[in-house]
Coordinates of C-alpha atoms and ligand atoms in Angstrom, one line a residue:
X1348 CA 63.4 334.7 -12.6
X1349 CA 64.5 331.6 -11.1
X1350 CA 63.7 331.7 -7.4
X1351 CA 66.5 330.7 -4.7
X1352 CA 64.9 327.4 -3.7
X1353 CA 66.1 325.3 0.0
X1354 CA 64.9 321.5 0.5
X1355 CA 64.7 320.6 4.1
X1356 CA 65.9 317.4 4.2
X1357 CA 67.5 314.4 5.9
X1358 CA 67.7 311.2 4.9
X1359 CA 67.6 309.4 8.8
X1360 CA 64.5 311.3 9.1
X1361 CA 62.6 310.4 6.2
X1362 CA 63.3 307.0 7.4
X1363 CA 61.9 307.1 10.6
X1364 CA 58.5 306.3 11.5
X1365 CA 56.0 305.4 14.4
X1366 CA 55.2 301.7 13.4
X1367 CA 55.3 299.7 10.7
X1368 CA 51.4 299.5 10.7
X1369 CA 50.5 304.1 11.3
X1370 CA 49.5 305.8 7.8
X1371 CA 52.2 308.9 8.5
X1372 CA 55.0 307.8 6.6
X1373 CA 58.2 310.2 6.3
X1374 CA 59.5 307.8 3.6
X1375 CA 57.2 309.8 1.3
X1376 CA 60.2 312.5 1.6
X1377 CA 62.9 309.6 0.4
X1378 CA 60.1 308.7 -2.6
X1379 CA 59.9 311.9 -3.4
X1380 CA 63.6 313.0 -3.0
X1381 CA 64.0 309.7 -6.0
X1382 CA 61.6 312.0 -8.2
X1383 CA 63.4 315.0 -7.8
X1384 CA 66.6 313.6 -9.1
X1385 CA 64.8 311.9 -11.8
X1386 CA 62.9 314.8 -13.0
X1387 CA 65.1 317.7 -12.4
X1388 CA 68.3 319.5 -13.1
X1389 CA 69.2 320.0 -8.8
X1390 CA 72.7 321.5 -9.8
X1391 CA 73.2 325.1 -9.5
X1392 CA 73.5 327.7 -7.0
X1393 CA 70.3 328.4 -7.0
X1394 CA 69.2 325.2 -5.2
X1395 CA 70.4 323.9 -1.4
X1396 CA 70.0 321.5 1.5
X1397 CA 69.5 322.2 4.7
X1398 CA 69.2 319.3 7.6
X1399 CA 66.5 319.5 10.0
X1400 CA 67.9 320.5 13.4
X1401 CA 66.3 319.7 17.2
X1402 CA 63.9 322.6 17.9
X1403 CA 65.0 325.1 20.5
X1404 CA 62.8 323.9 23.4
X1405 CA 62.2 327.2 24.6
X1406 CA 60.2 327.7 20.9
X1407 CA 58.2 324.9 21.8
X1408 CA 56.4 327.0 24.6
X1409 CA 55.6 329.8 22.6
X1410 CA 52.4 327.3 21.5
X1411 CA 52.8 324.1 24.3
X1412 CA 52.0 324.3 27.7
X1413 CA 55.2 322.9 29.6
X1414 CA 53.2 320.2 31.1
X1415 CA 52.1 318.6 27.8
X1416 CA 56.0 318.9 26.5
X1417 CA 56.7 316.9 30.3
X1418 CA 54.6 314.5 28.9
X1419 CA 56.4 314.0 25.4
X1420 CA 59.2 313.7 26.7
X1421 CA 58.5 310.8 28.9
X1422 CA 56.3 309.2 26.2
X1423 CA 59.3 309.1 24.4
X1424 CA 61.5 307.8 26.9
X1425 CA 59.2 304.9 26.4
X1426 CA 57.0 305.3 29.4
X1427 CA 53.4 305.4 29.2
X1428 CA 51.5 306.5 32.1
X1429 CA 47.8 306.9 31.8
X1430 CA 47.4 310.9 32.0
X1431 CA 48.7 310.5 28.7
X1432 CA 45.3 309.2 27.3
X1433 CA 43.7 312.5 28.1
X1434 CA 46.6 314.4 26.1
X1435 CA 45.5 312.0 23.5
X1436 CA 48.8 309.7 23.2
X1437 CA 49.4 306.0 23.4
X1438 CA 46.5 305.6 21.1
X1439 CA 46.5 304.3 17.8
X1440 CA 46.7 307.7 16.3
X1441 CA 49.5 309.0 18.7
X1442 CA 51.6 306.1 19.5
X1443 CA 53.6 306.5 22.2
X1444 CA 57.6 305.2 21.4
X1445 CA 60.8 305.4 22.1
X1446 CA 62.6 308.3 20.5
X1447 CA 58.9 310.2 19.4
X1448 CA 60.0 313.3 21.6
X1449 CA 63.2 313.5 19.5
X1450 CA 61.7 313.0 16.1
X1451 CA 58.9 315.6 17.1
X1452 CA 61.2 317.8 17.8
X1453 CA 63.4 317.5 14.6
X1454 CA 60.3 317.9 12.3
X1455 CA 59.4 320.9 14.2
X1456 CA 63.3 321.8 14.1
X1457 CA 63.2 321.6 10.2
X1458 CA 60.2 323.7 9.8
X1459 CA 61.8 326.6 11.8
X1460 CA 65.0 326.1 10.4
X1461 CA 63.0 326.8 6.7
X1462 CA 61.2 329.8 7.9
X1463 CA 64.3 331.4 9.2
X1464 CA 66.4 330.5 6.1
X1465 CA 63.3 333.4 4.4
X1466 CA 63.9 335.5 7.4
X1467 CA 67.7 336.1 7.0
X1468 CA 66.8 336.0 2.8
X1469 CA 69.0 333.0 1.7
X1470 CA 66.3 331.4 -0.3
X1471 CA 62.6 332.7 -1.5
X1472 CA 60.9 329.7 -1.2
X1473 CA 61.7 326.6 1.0
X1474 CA 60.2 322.9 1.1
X1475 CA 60.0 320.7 3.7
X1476 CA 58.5 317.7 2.9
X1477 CA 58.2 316.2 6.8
X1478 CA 56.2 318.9 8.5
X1479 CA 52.9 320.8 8.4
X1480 CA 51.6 319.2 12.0
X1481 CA 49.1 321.3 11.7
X1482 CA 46.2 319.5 14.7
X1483 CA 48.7 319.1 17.6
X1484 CA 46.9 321.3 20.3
X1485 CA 48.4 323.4 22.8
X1486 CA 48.3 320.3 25.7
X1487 CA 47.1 317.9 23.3
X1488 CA 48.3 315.0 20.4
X1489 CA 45.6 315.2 17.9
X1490 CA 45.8 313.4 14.5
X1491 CA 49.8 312.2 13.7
X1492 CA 50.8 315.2 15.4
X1493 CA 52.5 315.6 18.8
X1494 CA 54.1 318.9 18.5
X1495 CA 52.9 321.6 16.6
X1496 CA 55.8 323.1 14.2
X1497 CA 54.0 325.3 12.3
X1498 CA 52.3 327.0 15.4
X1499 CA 55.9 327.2 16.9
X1500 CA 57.5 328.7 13.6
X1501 CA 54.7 331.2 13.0
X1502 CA 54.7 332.3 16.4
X1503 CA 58.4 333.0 16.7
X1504 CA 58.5 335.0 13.6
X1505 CA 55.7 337.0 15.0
X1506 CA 57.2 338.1 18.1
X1507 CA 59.8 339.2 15.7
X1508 CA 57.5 341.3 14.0
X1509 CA 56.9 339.6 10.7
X1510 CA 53.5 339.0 9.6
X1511 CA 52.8 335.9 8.4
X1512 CA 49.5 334.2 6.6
X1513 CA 49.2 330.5 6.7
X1514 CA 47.4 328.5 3.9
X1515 CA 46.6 325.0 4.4
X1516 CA 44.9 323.0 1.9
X1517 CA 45.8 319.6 3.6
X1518 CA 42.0 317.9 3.0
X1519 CA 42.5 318.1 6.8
X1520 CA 41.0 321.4 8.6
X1521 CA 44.2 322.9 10.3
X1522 CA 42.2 323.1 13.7
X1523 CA 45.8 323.5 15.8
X1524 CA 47.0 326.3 13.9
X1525 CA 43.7 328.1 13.9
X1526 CA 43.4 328.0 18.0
X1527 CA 47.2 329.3 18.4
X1528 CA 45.9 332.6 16.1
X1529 CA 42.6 332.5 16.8
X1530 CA 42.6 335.6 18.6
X1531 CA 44.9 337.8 17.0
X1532 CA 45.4 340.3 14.1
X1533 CA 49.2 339.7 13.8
X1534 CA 49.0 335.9 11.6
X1535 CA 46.2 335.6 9.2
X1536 CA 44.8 331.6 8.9
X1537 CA 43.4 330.5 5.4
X1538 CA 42.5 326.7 5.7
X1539 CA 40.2 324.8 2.9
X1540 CA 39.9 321.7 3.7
X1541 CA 36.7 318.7 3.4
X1542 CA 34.0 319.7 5.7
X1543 CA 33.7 318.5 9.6
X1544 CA 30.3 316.9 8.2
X1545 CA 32.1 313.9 6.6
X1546 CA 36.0 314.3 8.2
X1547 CA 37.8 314.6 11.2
X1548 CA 38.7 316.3 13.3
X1549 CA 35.1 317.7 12.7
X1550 CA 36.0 321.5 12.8
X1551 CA 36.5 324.0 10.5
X1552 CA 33.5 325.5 9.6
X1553 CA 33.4 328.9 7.2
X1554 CA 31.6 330.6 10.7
X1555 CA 34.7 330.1 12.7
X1556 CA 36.3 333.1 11.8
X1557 CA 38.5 334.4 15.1
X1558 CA 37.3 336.1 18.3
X1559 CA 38.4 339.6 19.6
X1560 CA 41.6 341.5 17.7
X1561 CA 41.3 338.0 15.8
X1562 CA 37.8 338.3 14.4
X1563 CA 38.2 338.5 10.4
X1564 CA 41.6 336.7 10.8
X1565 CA 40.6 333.0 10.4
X1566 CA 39.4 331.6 7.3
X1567 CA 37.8 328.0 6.3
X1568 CA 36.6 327.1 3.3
X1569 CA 35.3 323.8 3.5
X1570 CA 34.3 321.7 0.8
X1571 CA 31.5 319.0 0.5
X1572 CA 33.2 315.7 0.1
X1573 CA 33.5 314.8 -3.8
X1574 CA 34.7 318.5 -4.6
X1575 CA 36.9 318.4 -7.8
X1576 CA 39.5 320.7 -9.1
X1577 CA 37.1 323.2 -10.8
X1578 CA 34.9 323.7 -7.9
X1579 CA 38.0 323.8 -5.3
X1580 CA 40.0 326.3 -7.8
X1581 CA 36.8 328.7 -8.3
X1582 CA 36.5 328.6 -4.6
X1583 CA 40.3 329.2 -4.1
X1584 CA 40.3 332.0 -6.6
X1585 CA 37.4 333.5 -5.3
X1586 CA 38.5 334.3 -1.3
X1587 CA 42.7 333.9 -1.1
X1588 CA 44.1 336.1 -3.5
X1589 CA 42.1 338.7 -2.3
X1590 CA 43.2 338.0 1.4
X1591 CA 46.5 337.4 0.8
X1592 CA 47.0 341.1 -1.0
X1593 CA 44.9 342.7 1.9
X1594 CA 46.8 341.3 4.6
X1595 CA 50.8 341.5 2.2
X1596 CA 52.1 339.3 4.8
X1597 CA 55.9 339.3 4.7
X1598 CA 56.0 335.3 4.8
X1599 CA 53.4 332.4 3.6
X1600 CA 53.4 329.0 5.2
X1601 CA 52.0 326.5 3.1
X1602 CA 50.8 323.4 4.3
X1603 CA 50.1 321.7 0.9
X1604 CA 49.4 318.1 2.3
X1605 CA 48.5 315.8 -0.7
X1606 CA 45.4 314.1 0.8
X1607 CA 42.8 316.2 -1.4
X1608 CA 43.6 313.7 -4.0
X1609 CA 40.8 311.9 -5.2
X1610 CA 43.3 308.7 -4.4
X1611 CA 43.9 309.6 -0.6
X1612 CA 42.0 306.9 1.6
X1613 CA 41.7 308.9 4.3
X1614 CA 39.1 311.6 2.7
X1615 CA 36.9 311.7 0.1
X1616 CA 37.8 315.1 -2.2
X1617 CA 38.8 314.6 -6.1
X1618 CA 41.4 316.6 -6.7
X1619 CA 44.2 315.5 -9.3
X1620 CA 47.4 316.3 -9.9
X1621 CA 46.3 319.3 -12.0
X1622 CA 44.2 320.7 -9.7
X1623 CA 46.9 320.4 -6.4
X1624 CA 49.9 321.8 -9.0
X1625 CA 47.2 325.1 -9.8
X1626 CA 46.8 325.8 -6.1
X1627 CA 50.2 325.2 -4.6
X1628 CA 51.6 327.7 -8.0
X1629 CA 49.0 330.3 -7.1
X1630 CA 50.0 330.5 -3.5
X1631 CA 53.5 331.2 -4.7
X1632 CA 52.6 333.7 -7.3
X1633 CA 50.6 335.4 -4.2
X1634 CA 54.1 335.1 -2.2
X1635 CA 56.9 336.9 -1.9
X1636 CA 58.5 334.2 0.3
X1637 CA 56.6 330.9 1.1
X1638 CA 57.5 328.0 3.6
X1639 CA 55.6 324.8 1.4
X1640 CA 55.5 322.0 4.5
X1641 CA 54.4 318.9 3.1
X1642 CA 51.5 318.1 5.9
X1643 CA 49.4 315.0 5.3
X1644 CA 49.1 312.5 2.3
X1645 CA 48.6 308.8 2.7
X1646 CA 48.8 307.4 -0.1
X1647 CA 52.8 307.1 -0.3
X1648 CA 54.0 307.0 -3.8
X1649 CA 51.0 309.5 -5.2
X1650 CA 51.6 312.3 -2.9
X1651 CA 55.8 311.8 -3.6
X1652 CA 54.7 312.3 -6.9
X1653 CA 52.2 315.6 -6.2
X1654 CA 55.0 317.0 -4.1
X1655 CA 57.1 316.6 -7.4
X1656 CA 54.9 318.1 -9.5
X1657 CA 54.6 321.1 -7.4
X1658 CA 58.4 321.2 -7.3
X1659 CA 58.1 322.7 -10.5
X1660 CA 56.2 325.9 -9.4
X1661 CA 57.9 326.2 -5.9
X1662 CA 61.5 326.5 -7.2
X1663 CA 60.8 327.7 -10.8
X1664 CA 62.7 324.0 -12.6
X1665 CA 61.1 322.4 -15.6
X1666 CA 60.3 319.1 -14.7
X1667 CA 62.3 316.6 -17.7
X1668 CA 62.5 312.8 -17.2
X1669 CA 66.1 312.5 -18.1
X1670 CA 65.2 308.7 -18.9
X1671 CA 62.1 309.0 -21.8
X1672 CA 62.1 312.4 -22.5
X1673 CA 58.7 312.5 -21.8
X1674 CA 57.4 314.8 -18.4
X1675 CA 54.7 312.2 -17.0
X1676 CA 55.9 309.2 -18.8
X1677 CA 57.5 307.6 -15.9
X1678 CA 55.6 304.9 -14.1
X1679 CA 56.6 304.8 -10.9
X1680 CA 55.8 302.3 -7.7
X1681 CA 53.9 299.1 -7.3
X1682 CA 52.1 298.4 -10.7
X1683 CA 48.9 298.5 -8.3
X1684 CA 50.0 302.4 -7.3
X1685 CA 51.2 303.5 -10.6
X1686 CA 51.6 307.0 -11.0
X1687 CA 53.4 309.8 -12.9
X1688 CA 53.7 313.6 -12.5
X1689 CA 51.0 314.4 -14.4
X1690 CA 47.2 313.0 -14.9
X1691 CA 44.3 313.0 -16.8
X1692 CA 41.5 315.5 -15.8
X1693 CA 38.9 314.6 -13.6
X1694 CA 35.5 316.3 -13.3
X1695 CA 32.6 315.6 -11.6
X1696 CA 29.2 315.5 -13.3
X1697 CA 25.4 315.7 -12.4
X1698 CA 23.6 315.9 -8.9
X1699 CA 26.8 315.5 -7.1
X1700 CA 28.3 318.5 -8.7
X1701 CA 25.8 320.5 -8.5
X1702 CA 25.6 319.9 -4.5
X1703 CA 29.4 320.4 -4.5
X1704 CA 29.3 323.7 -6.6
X1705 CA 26.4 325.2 -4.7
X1706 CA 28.1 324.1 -1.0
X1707 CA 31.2 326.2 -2.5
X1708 CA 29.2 329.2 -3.5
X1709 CA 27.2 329.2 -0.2
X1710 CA 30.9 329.3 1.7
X1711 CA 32.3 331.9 -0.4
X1712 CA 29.6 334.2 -0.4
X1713 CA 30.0 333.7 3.6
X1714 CA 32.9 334.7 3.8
X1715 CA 32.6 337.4 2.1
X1716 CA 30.2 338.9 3.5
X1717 CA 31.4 338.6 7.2
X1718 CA 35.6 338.2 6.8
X1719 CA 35.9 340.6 3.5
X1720 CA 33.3 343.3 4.6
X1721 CA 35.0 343.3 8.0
X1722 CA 38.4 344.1 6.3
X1723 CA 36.4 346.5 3.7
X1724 CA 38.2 344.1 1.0
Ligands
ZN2931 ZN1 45.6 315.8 6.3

């Protein structure tokens, strides 16, 4: 059956950004919005728009200490003053501008605005292409990411009682949302991301796996860089499934950041388009209701067209380019960025996949023999 499907969306948002020259672009969201319309049939009642709304401060401590949030909101008054270094803003990374506390809070807004459009049951599945800040620390900016919407969401919904399982397979190890669960039972944390050997922010190891009531709760599957779809599916396959119907959480968030493509700049995994469209439609098969956030992906017009692609699976449309009639046949971008919703295969062959496949196995076989014998899975 055709899920009910929401898009968290606004078009003054997706055109914001920190600077002209800082890899986070929301304008991704407007690229992608183009593909949408291009590629699918959005009329219906089964389909809606919601705007992002200003986060309810007061959610904003349920993860932030209240002198970090002090400190947003002065950096984005446009002050700097130099305690801000140590809560890592006014860097390169975390640029500190005029109007960031706002825009902070709007992403965040938006995701919590999607998880409680599941909560009150007016859509199964809900996209928001601007969030998934998954590394902004409790009193700290860390990578792009000043507040921390998906720590916020998750822990409001669980002070309502829902459980909730987060999956992250942004290339990026979701270190923020692993230290706000680390020590509890009530949210389980899946994250596969490329290992802290060769990628920041250097955690995310398959031996972090939660302290106290948490212990068995946290989950990383890092991958050696160069892992391709096989080796990241079997991997997949092999530890979340079994997790997620364990732990039957009443609501997924997703953070499906595009950056495991083998054409993201920032890391060095080779997934493809096949291999990102397999995982993101498995976490919705293994969901009853799922909050996809879009997370990371830097290279703009290729992750616009992933997030398309996985469209398909997250609101249950055929994908039909209403130009050629052809699904994939549309180039789209620069003719240096070409791409189109679907690719050719990729594998990798010889020493380096027999390193990457063996790295896998190692990880799996890890974690089940602390996280899944803990849980008697
Ligand atoms: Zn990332």
């Amino acid at each position: 059956m055709e899920s009910r499907t929401i898009l968290i969306y606004s078009a003054e948002l997706a055109s914001a950004e920190y600077s002209a020259s800082h890899p986070f672009k929301p304008v991704r969201a407007k690229l992608f919005m183009e593909l949408l319309h291009r590629y699918y049939n959005l009329r219906g009642d089964r389909f809606s728009i919601k705007r992002p709304e200003p986060l309810d401060e007061e959610i904003l401590y349920l993860f932030h200490s209240r002198p970090y949030i002090e400190l947003l909101k002065k950096a984005g008054r446009g002050q700097f003053e130099p305690e801000m270094l140590r809560a890592g803003l006014g860097n390169d990374e975390n640029p500190v501008f005029k109007g960031m506390f706002d825009l902070a809070l709007t992403i965040a807004g938006g995701t919590h605005v999607g998880a409680m459009a599941l909560v009150n049951g007016e859509a199964e599945t809900v996209f928001d292409p601007i969030s998934g800040l998954h590394h902004a620390k409790r009193d700290q900016a860390s990578g792009f990411c000043y507040v921390n919407d998906v720590a916020c969401a998750i822990a409001d919904l669980a002070r309502k009682g829902l459980r909730v399982a987060s999956v992250d397979i942004d290339v990026h190890h979701g270190d923020g949302v692993q230290d706000a669960f680390y020590a509890t039972d009530r949210v389980l944390t899946i994250s596969l991301h490329e290992s802290a050997a060769t990628l920041f922010p250097g955690t995310g190891f398959e031996t972090e796996i939660g302290v106290g009531a948490g212990k068995g709760y946290n989950v990383n599957l890092p991958f050696r860089a160069g892992t391709d779809d096989e080796i990241y599916l079997s991997a997949f396959e092999a530890v979340v499934p079994a997790l997620l119907e364990w732990f039957r959480p009443d609501i997924v968030f997703a953070q499906i950041g595009a950056d495991a493509h083998r054409e993201d700049h920032l890391a060095h995994l080779n997934l493809t388009s096949n291999g990102y469209t397999q995982v993101v439609s498995r976490i919705k098969a293994l969901s009853s209701r799922m909050l996809a956030m879009g997370g990371g992906g830097y290279n703009v017009y290729r992750t616009a067209a992933l997030w398309a692609a996985a469209w398909s699976s997250l609101s249950g449309m055929q994908p039909e380019d209403k130009f050629t009639g052809l699904v994939g046949g549309m180039m789209y971008g620069p003719e240096a960025m070409v791409g189109s919703l679907e690719e050719a295969p990729f594998v990798l062959e010889g020493r380096e996949k027999e390193l990457c496949a063996a790295e896998a196995a190692r990880v799996v076989r890890y974690i089940r023999e602390t996280v899944f014998r803990i849980h008697g899975i």
